[in-house]
Amino acid sequence: MEITIQPLDPAKRRPKPADESKLVFGKVFSDHMFLMDYRVSESWKNPRIVPYGNLELDPAAMVLHYGQGIFEGLKAYRCHDGRFLLFRPQKNWERFNRSAQKVCMPEIDTAFQFKALEALLGLDKEWIPHSIGSSLYIRPTMIASEPHLGVRPASEYLYFLITGPVAAYYAEGFNPVTIYVSDEHVRAVKGGVGEAKTMANYAASLYAAELAKKKGFTQVLWLDGVERRWVEEVGTMNIFFRLKDELVTPPLTGSILAGITRDSVIQLARHWGITVTERPISIDEVVDTVRSGDMKEVFGTGTAAVISPVGEISYKEKRYRVRDGGVGEWAQKLYDEIVAIQYGEKEDPFGWVYTLNI
Ligand SMILES: Cc1ncc(COP(=O)(O)O)c(C=O)c1O
């Protein structure tokens, strides 16, 4: 499929942020966007790049009523030698297609995903920030665009790619978060759509997240939806516990998003000779281990922050400090290594980095 390009009139270019370090996540967008339509009878068609702007959508578009929509999140990094890099993008395209299957949406050929992104970034590469830590956030999205009221999979979809520069997550160094264990509200259940990056999961997380914020905590620690006992995720990140000298993370059993950072941490830690175990871990075990002092570190993992150390956990109105509440040794080491690989500053023994053809 040939991509048509309608470049922005240079006089209408969007103002670039003056100070990269002050960028608020998800507020500034690049000059162009990629769009493509799908109809059941014709498959994907009309791939095009146009100036960034509003979408035209019928108010009966099914995504607006039944939430049939999925997305991804990845970043482009500017390397000191002039290359532009992505981190394990094939994993994002594959997860996108798994999410699509989960909510009865059409898949997109992964090779075409690369082609579309490279065409878009070829036009907007000046938007990829320069300073280490900052990057260009990429948001591939698919929505049900068919105008129809009635619950069934739509027969028309819109796919779009938008991008925007984001600042380093830790402009002033690591800042351990405090987390509130939600034993009343749940994010996802086994057999549901928790393992898909579908919009409904994020709507379902808002109420508990607001509650946690009102109580003075940064993030919610999600427990399983049945027993409210097994730890699943933290905020919109996967979670890791360092019990003595073993790294433990909950297994992917359907209600947890298969994070790409999670997988990278597991591979990297094993490469360093650390024992990593994917097993169910209960909130009681977490609390007991923190109390006994055997819990050396707790941290979340995700594309936005890479590693997010947890300093304190609140469960049933009691607060538990993880060690001294500071940044753990492994969290720091994993963060430094992954960031160095992402920016092409260190050897990439796993072949994770993809050099953009732009
Ligand atoms: C619910 C949820 N869990 C985990 C993650 C971490 O996934 P990744 O490491 O691929 O960014 C994300 C972010 O994408 C998420 O939204």
Tab-separated table of C-alpha atoms and ligand atoms in Angstrom:
chain	number	residue	atom	x	y	z
A	1	MET	CA	0.000	0.000	0.000
A	2	GLU	CA	1.344	3.415	-0.942
A	3	ILE	CA	1.115	6.095	1.721
A	4	THR	CA	-0.075	9.473	0.462
A	5	ILE	CA	1.419	12.531	2.115
A	6	GLN	CA	-0.160	15.914	2.583
A	7	PRO	CA	2.637	17.923	4.180
A	8	LEU	CA	1.940	20.802	6.472
A	9	ASP	CA	2.276	24.277	5.020
A	10	PRO	CA	5.640	25.371	6.582
A	11	ALA	CA	4.011	28.623	7.679
A	12	LYS	CA	1.598	26.587	9.832
A	13	ARG	CA	4.222	24.510	11.660
A	14	ARG	CA	3.372	23.979	15.285
A	15	PRO	CA	5.682	25.754	17.735
A	16	LYS	CA	8.367	23.459	19.078
A	17	PRO	CA	8.855	23.477	22.836
A	18	ALA	CA	11.533	25.966	23.864
A	19	ASP	CA	12.689	23.922	26.849
A	20	GLU	CA	12.702	20.119	26.418
A	21	SER	CA	13.104	19.565	30.142
A	22	LYS	CA	9.785	21.275	30.902
A	23	LEU	CA	7.590	19.191	28.590
A	24	VAL	CA	4.475	17.842	30.262
A	25	PHE	CA	3.785	14.234	29.216
A	26	GLY	CA	1.140	13.934	26.506
A	27	LYS	CA	0.421	17.623	25.960
A	28	VAL	CA	2.498	18.578	22.927
A	29	PHE	CA	2.076	16.868	19.536
A	30	SER	CA	4.198	16.836	16.392
A	31	ASP	CA	3.257	18.386	13.033
A	32	HIS	CA	1.803	15.331	11.307
A	33	MET	CA	-0.287	12.241	11.944
A	34	PHE	CA	-0.806	8.987	10.082
A	35	LEU	CA	-4.326	7.717	9.344
A	36	MET	CA	-5.735	4.597	7.689
A	37	ASP	CA	-9.277	3.222	7.283
A	38	TYR	CA	-10.684	-0.268	7.445
A	39	ARG	CA	-13.901	-1.736	6.153
A	40	VAL	CA	-14.673	-5.416	6.538
A	41	SER	CA	-15.330	-5.667	2.796
A	42	GLU	CA	-12.090	-3.917	1.753
A	43	SER	CA	-9.578	-4.483	4.552
A	44	TRP	CA	-7.106	-1.623	5.287
A	45	LYS	CA	-7.011	1.205	2.771
A	46	ASN	CA	-6.166	4.839	2.218
A	47	PRO	CA	-3.011	5.111	4.340
A	48	ARG	CA	-2.156	8.798	4.552
A	49	ILE	CA	-0.131	11.358	6.439
A	50	VAL	CA	-1.813	14.674	7.076
A	51	PRO	CA	-1.170	17.698	9.316
A	52	TYR	CA	-1.990	16.948	12.961
A	53	GLY	CA	-5.547	18.002	13.705
A	54	ASN	CA	-9.043	17.015	14.737
A	55	LEU	CA	-10.592	13.769	13.552
A	56	GLU	CA	-13.926	13.733	11.848
A	57	LEU	CA	-16.078	11.177	13.600
A	58	ASP	CA	-19.789	10.445	13.508
A	59	PRO	CA	-21.284	10.891	17.010
A	60	ALA	CA	-22.637	7.344	16.664
A	61	ALA	CA	-19.096	5.980	16.088
A	62	MET	CA	-19.099	2.765	18.073
A	63	VAL	CA	-15.910	3.540	20.012
A	64	LEU	CA	-17.698	6.474	21.643
A	65	HIS	CA	-20.410	4.201	23.008
A	66	TYR	CA	-18.951	0.749	23.529
A	67	GLY	CA	-15.253	1.527	23.968
A	68	GLN	CA	-14.008	-0.678	21.151
A	69	GLY	CA	-10.562	0.870	20.949
A	70	ILE	CA	-6.957	-0.151	21.540
A	71	PHE	CA	-3.611	1.588	21.633
A	72	GLU	CA	0.100	1.184	22.155
A	73	GLY	CA	2.863	3.319	23.633
A	74	LEU	CA	6.503	3.400	22.559
A	75	LYS	CA	9.258	5.953	22.170
A	76	ALA	CA	11.802	7.114	19.607
A	77	TYR	CA	15.219	8.085	20.994
A	78	ARG	CA	17.808	10.375	19.451
A	79	CYS	CA	21.243	8.864	19.622
A	80	HIS	CA	24.449	10.908	20.068
A	81	ASP	CA	25.762	9.562	16.710
A	82	GLY	CA	22.751	10.934	14.820
A	83	ARG	CA	20.736	7.704	14.602
A	84	PHE	CA	17.139	7.476	15.781
A	85	LEU	CA	16.276	4.353	17.732
A	86	LEU	CA	13.202	2.423	18.829
A	87	PHE	CA	13.233	-0.088	21.673
A	88	ARG	CA	11.772	-3.525	20.797
A	89	PRO	CA	9.055	-2.084	18.521
A	90	GLN	CA	8.154	-5.499	17.097
A	91	LYS	CA	6.840	-6.348	20.582
A	92	ASN	CA	4.525	-3.334	20.475
A	93	TRP	CA	3.157	-4.314	17.070
A	94	GLU	CA	2.592	-7.882	18.225
A	95	ARG	CA	0.899	-6.765	21.428
A	96	PHE	CA	-1.242	-4.370	19.380
A	97	ASN	CA	-2.476	-7.307	17.296
A	98	ARG	CA	-3.116	-9.407	20.412
A	99	SER	CA	-5.141	-6.529	21.873
A	100	ALA	CA	-7.037	-6.277	18.568
A	101	GLN	CA	-7.958	-9.958	18.720
A	102	LYS	CA	-9.179	-9.607	22.301
A	103	VAL	CA	-11.751	-6.960	21.371
A	104	CYS	CA	-12.657	-8.259	17.886
A	105	MET	CA	-10.765	-5.665	15.866
A	106	PRO	CA	-8.736	-6.223	12.686
A	107	GLU	CA	-4.989	-6.766	12.906
A	108	ILE	CA	-2.336	-4.731	11.108
A	109	ASP	CA	0.623	-6.277	9.355
A	110	THR	CA	3.674	-5.575	11.526
A	111	ALA	CA	5.886	-4.728	8.518
A	112	PHE	CA	3.336	-2.105	7.515
A	113	GLN	CA	3.413	-0.690	11.050
A	114	PHE	CA	7.129	-0.019	10.581
A	115	LYS	CA	6.527	1.516	7.157
A	116	ALA	CA	3.805	3.856	8.458
A	117	LEU	CA	5.861	4.944	11.456
A	118	GLU	CA	8.987	5.547	9.395
A	119	ALA	CA	7.038	7.595	6.859
A	120	LEU	CA	5.601	9.709	9.678
A	121	LEU	CA	8.863	10.150	11.570
A	122	GLY	CA	10.671	10.920	8.321
A	123	LEU	CA	8.576	14.092	8.209
A	124	ASP	CA	8.650	14.848	11.930
A	125	LYS	CA	12.130	13.763	13.024
A	126	GLU	CA	12.976	17.300	14.123
A	127	TRP	CA	10.439	16.707	16.893
A	128	ILE	CA	12.573	13.979	18.460
A	129	PRO	CA	14.168	15.733	21.450
A	130	HIS	CA	17.918	16.006	21.885
A	131	SER	CA	18.638	15.579	25.591
A	132	ILE	CA	19.140	12.130	27.070
A	133	GLY	CA	16.051	10.969	28.934
A	134	SER	CA	13.725	12.955	26.696
A	135	SER	CA	12.177	11.202	23.700
A	136	LEU	CA	9.362	11.231	21.188
A	137	TYR	CA	6.353	9.358	22.533
A	138	ILE	CA	4.460	7.386	19.874
A	139	ARG	CA	0.810	6.484	20.294
A	140	PRO	CA	-0.605	4.005	17.741
A	141	THR	CA	-4.387	3.806	18.177
A	142	MET	CA	-7.307	1.968	16.587
A	143	ILE	CA	-10.950	2.902	17.111
A	144	ALA	CA	-14.291	1.543	15.924
A	145	SER	CA	-15.510	4.290	13.609
A	146	GLU	CA	-18.669	2.703	12.207
A	147	PRO	CA	-21.727	4.808	13.067
A	148	HIS	CA	-24.061	2.308	14.714
A	149	LEU	CA	-25.841	2.007	18.032
A	150	GLY	CA	-25.996	-1.625	19.079
A	151	VAL	CA	-23.441	-3.839	20.734
A	152	ARG	CA	-21.441	-5.926	18.257
A	153	PRO	CA	-18.002	-5.630	16.669
A	154	ALA	CA	-17.895	-2.687	14.265
A	155	SER	CA	-17.388	-3.170	10.539
A	156	GLU	CA	-15.321	0.023	10.095
A	157	TYR	CA	-12.218	1.181	11.930
A	158	LEU	CA	-9.797	4.059	11.947
A	159	TYR	CA	-6.141	3.570	12.755
A	160	PHE	CA	-3.978	6.548	13.623
A	161	LEU	CA	-0.474	7.289	14.785
A	162	ILE	CA	0.288	10.465	16.688
A	163	THR	CA	3.567	11.468	18.305
A	164	GLY	CA	4.792	14.098	20.723
A	165	PRO	CA	8.012	15.023	22.524
A	166	VAL	CA	8.234	14.141	26.217
A	167	ALA	CA	10.714	15.158	28.892
A	168	ALA	CA	12.888	12.806	30.880
A	169	TYR	CA	10.635	11.165	33.447
A	170	TYR	CA	13.111	11.785	36.230
A	171	ALA	CA	14.303	15.316	35.575
A	172	GLU	CA	15.502	15.616	39.162
A	173	GLY	CA	16.554	12.037	39.764
A	174	PHE	CA	14.586	9.011	40.929
A	175	ASN	CA	11.640	9.805	43.103
A	176	PRO	CA	10.280	6.707	44.902
A	177	VAL	CA	6.485	6.495	44.807
A	178	THR	CA	4.093	5.655	47.599
A	179	ILE	CA	1.442	3.096	46.755
A	180	TYR	CA	-2.015	2.360	48.069
A	181	VAL	CA	-3.221	-1.234	47.986
A	182	SER	CA	-6.718	-1.281	46.565
A	183	ASP	CA	-8.624	-4.163	48.163
A	184	GLU	CA	-12.020	-2.740	47.243
A	185	HIS	CA	-11.660	-1.795	43.566
A	186	VAL	CA	-10.098	-3.977	40.898
A	187	ARG	CA	-8.651	-3.143	37.513
A	188	ALA	CA	-9.163	-6.430	35.703
A	189	VAL	CA	-10.188	-10.055	36.162
A	190	LYS	CA	-8.953	-13.281	34.635
A	191	GLY	CA	-11.069	-14.019	31.576
A	192	GLY	CA	-11.565	-10.291	31.018
A	193	VAL	CA	-9.488	-7.843	28.968
A	194	GLY	CA	-6.762	-6.914	31.467
A	195	GLU	CA	-4.033	-8.336	29.265
A	196	ALA	CA	-5.109	-6.150	26.324
A	197	LYS	CA	-4.192	-2.505	25.915
A	198	THR	CA	-7.807	-1.560	25.459
A	199	MET	CA	-9.370	1.715	26.541
A	200	ALA	CA	-11.825	0.239	29.038
A	201	ASN	CA	-8.999	-0.937	31.321
A	202	TYR	CA	-7.887	2.624	31.853
A	203	ALA	CA	-11.397	3.914	32.541
A	204	ALA	CA	-11.799	1.087	35.058
A	205	SER	CA	-8.665	2.206	36.902
A	206	LEU	CA	-9.608	5.860	37.408
A	207	TYR	CA	-11.850	5.667	40.461
A	208	ALA	CA	-9.366	3.787	42.636
A	209	ALA	CA	-6.488	5.948	41.364
A	210	GLU	CA	-8.358	9.114	42.407
A	211	LEU	CA	-9.113	7.585	45.786
A	212	ALA	CA	-5.434	6.782	46.276
A	213	LYS	CA	-4.467	10.338	45.294
A	214	LYS	CA	-6.968	11.811	47.768
A	215	LYS	CA	-5.356	9.722	50.470
A	216	GLY	CA	-1.957	11.137	49.479
A	217	PHE	CA	-0.528	8.203	47.489
A	218	THR	CA	0.988	8.284	44.022
A	219	GLN	CA	-0.248	4.968	42.611
A	220	VAL	CA	-2.594	2.063	43.203
A	221	LEU	CA	-1.321	-1.441	43.816
A	222	TRP	CA	-3.835	-3.694	42.069
A	223	LEU	CA	-4.830	-7.037	43.520
A	224	ASP	CA	-6.567	-9.873	41.661
A	225	GLY	CA	-10.297	-9.479	41.136
A	226	VAL	CA	-11.427	-12.717	42.789
A	227	GLU	CA	-9.630	-13.189	46.099
A	228	ARG	CA	-8.229	-9.636	46.382
A	229	ARG	CA	-5.087	-11.263	47.584
A	230	TRP	CA	-2.623	-11.688	44.712
A	231	VAL	CA	-0.590	-8.715	43.565
A	232	GLU	CA	-1.025	-7.886	39.870
A	233	GLU	CA	0.231	-4.445	38.762
A	234	VAL	CA	1.067	-0.989	40.098
A	235	GLY	CA	-0.677	1.988	38.456
A	236	THR	CA	-0.094	1.372	34.745
A	237	MET	CA	3.097	-0.564	35.318
A	238	ASN	CA	4.168	-4.122	36.022
A	239	ILE	CA	5.657	-4.785	39.440
A	240	PHE	CA	8.804	-6.447	40.751
A	241	PHE	CA	9.874	-7.415	44.271
A	242	ARG	CA	13.430	-8.127	45.352
A	243	LEU	CA	13.157	-10.709	48.113
A	244	LYS	CA	16.648	-11.064	49.489
A	245	ASP	CA	18.561	-11.799	46.269
A	246	GLU	CA	15.722	-13.072	44.115
A	247	LEU	CA	13.540	-11.015	41.818
A	248	VAL	CA	9.841	-11.968	41.885
A	249	THR	CA	7.094	-10.752	39.551
A	250	PRO	CA	3.512	-11.979	39.113
A	251	PRO	CA	2.983	-14.376	36.191
A	252	LEU	CA	1.018	-13.360	33.080
A	253	THR	CA	-2.202	-15.242	33.598
A	254	GLY	CA	-4.667	-13.080	31.706
A	255	SER	CA	-5.394	-10.033	33.830
A	256	ILE	CA	-1.932	-8.435	33.612
A	257	LEU	CA	-0.536	-6.517	30.640
A	258	ALA	CA	2.560	-8.213	29.220
A	259	GLY	CA	4.876	-5.235	29.609
A	260	ILE	CA	7.829	-4.938	27.262
A	261	THR	CA	9.887	-3.330	30.036
A	262	ARG	CA	8.872	-6.226	32.300
A	263	ASP	CA	10.230	-8.711	29.777
A	264	SER	CA	13.405	-6.666	29.331
A	265	VAL	CA	14.014	-6.524	33.106
A	266	ILE	CA	13.542	-10.291	33.380
A	267	GLN	CA	15.997	-10.969	30.537
A	268	LEU	CA	18.556	-8.459	31.754
A	269	ALA	CA	18.467	-9.629	35.366
A	270	ARG	CA	18.853	-13.271	34.273
A	271	HIS	CA	21.735	-12.225	32.018
A	272	TRP	CA	23.406	-10.786	35.130
A	273	GLY	CA	22.932	-14.086	36.966
A	274	ILE	CA	20.031	-12.953	39.139
A	275	THR	CA	17.301	-15.500	39.850
A	276	VAL	CA	14.002	-14.198	38.488
A	277	THR	CA	10.820	-16.027	39.391
A	278	GLU	CA	7.420	-15.440	37.833
A	279	ARG	CA	5.039	-16.640	40.518
A	280	PRO	CA	1.925	-15.462	42.325
A	281	ILE	CA	2.816	-13.253	45.284
A	282	SER	CA	0.191	-12.370	47.875
A	283	ILE	CA	-0.152	-9.008	49.553
A	284	ASP	CA	0.297	-10.780	52.916
A	285	GLU	CA	3.654	-12.131	51.783
A	286	VAL	CA	4.639	-8.658	50.572
A	287	VAL	CA	3.732	-7.065	53.907
A	288	ASP	CA	5.417	-9.809	55.967
A	289	THR	CA	8.587	-9.606	53.889
A	290	VAL	CA	8.716	-5.813	54.149
A	291	ARG	CA	8.258	-6.113	57.922
A	292	SER	CA	10.972	-8.742	58.307
A	293	GLY	CA	13.435	-6.657	56.304
A	294	ASP	CA	13.842	-9.321	53.602
A	295	MET	CA	12.142	-7.105	51.022
A	296	LYS	CA	15.124	-5.263	49.633
A	297	GLU	CA	13.393	-3.428	46.792
A	298	VAL	CA	10.039	-2.920	45.100
A	299	PHE	CA	9.715	-1.228	41.711
A	300	GLY	CA	7.333	-0.772	38.805
A	301	THR	CA	8.321	-1.109	35.149
A	302	GLY	CA	6.882	0.578	32.044
A	303	THR	CA	7.765	2.538	28.930
A	304	ALA	CA	7.101	5.964	30.451
A	305	ALA	CA	9.348	5.707	33.515
A	306	VAL	CA	11.374	2.562	32.662
A	307	ILE	CA	11.819	1.803	36.378
A	308	SER	CA	9.787	3.404	39.169
A	309	PRO	CA	11.025	2.589	42.680
A	310	VAL	CA	8.371	2.120	45.370
A	311	GLY	CA	9.244	3.637	48.746
A	312	GLU	CA	6.134	2.913	50.752
A	313	ILE	CA	3.081	0.627	50.653
A	314	SER	CA	-0.193	1.276	52.439
A	315	TYR	CA	-2.452	-1.706	53.145
A	316	LYS	CA	-5.530	-1.739	55.375
A	317	GLU	CA	-4.708	1.727	56.735
A	318	LYS	CA	-1.184	0.722	57.783
A	319	ARG	CA	1.959	2.077	56.104
A	320	TYR	CA	4.974	-0.057	55.356
A	321	ARG	CA	8.282	1.478	54.351
A	322	VAL	CA	10.369	-0.532	51.890
A	323	ARG	CA	13.842	-0.501	53.450
A	324	ASP	CA	14.745	3.183	53.883
A	325	GLY	CA	12.139	4.318	51.357
A	326	GLY	CA	14.894	5.202	48.895
A	327	VAL	CA	16.090	3.844	45.570
A	328	GLY	CA	17.280	0.239	45.507
A	329	GLU	CA	20.548	-0.894	43.989
A	330	TRP	CA	18.955	-3.170	41.388
A	331	ALA	CA	16.354	-0.594	40.385
A	332	GLN	CA	19.111	1.910	39.709
A	333	LYS	CA	21.268	-0.588	37.845
A	334	LEU	CA	18.404	-1.833	35.659
A	335	TYR	CA	17.330	1.724	34.898
A	336	ASP	CA	20.844	2.838	33.944
A	337	GLU	CA	21.410	-0.186	31.714
A	338	ILE	CA	18.075	-0.054	29.868
A	339	VAL	CA	18.311	3.704	29.275
A	340	ALA	CA	21.888	3.339	27.997
A	341	ILE	CA	20.748	0.641	25.544
A	342	GLN	CA	17.750	2.721	24.435
A	343	TYR	CA	19.991	5.693	23.572
A	344	GLY	CA	22.614	3.551	21.869
A	345	GLU	CA	25.178	4.397	24.546
A	346	LYS	CA	25.882	0.797	25.526
A	347	GLU	CA	26.214	-2.492	23.747
A	348	ASP	CA	22.880	-4.178	23.005
A	349	PRO	CA	23.526	-7.899	23.512
A	350	PHE	CA	19.858	-8.780	23.015
A	351	GLY	CA	19.262	-7.044	19.682
A	352	TRP	CA	16.565	-4.876	21.261
A	353	VAL	CA	17.312	-1.652	19.479
A	354	TYR	CA	15.872	-0.863	16.043
A	355	THR	CA	17.511	1.865	13.974
A	356	LEU	CA	14.877	3.937	12.218
A	357	ASN	CA	15.203	4.257	8.502
A	358	ILE	CA	14.450	7.970	8.331
B	1	LIG	C1	-1.642	-1.533	32.482
B	1	LIG	C2	-0.211	-1.479	32.084
B	1	LIG	N1	0.645	-2.351	32.625
B	1	LIG	C3	1.954	-2.368	32.293
B	1	LIG	C4	2.464	-1.455	31.391
B	1	LIG	C5	3.917	-1.506	31.036
B	1	LIG	O1	4.092	-1.977	29.730
B	1	LIG	P1	5.366	-1.562	28.872
B	1	LIG	O2	6.561	-1.967	29.666
B	1	LIG	O3	5.235	-2.325	27.612
B	1	LIG	O4	5.290	-0.092	28.684
B	1	LIG	C6	1.602	-0.505	30.819
B	1	LIG	C7	2.105	0.498	29.875
B	1	LIG	O5	2.136	0.296	28.696
B	1	LIG	C8	0.235	-0.525	31.154
B	1	LIG	O6	-0.618	0.347	30.606
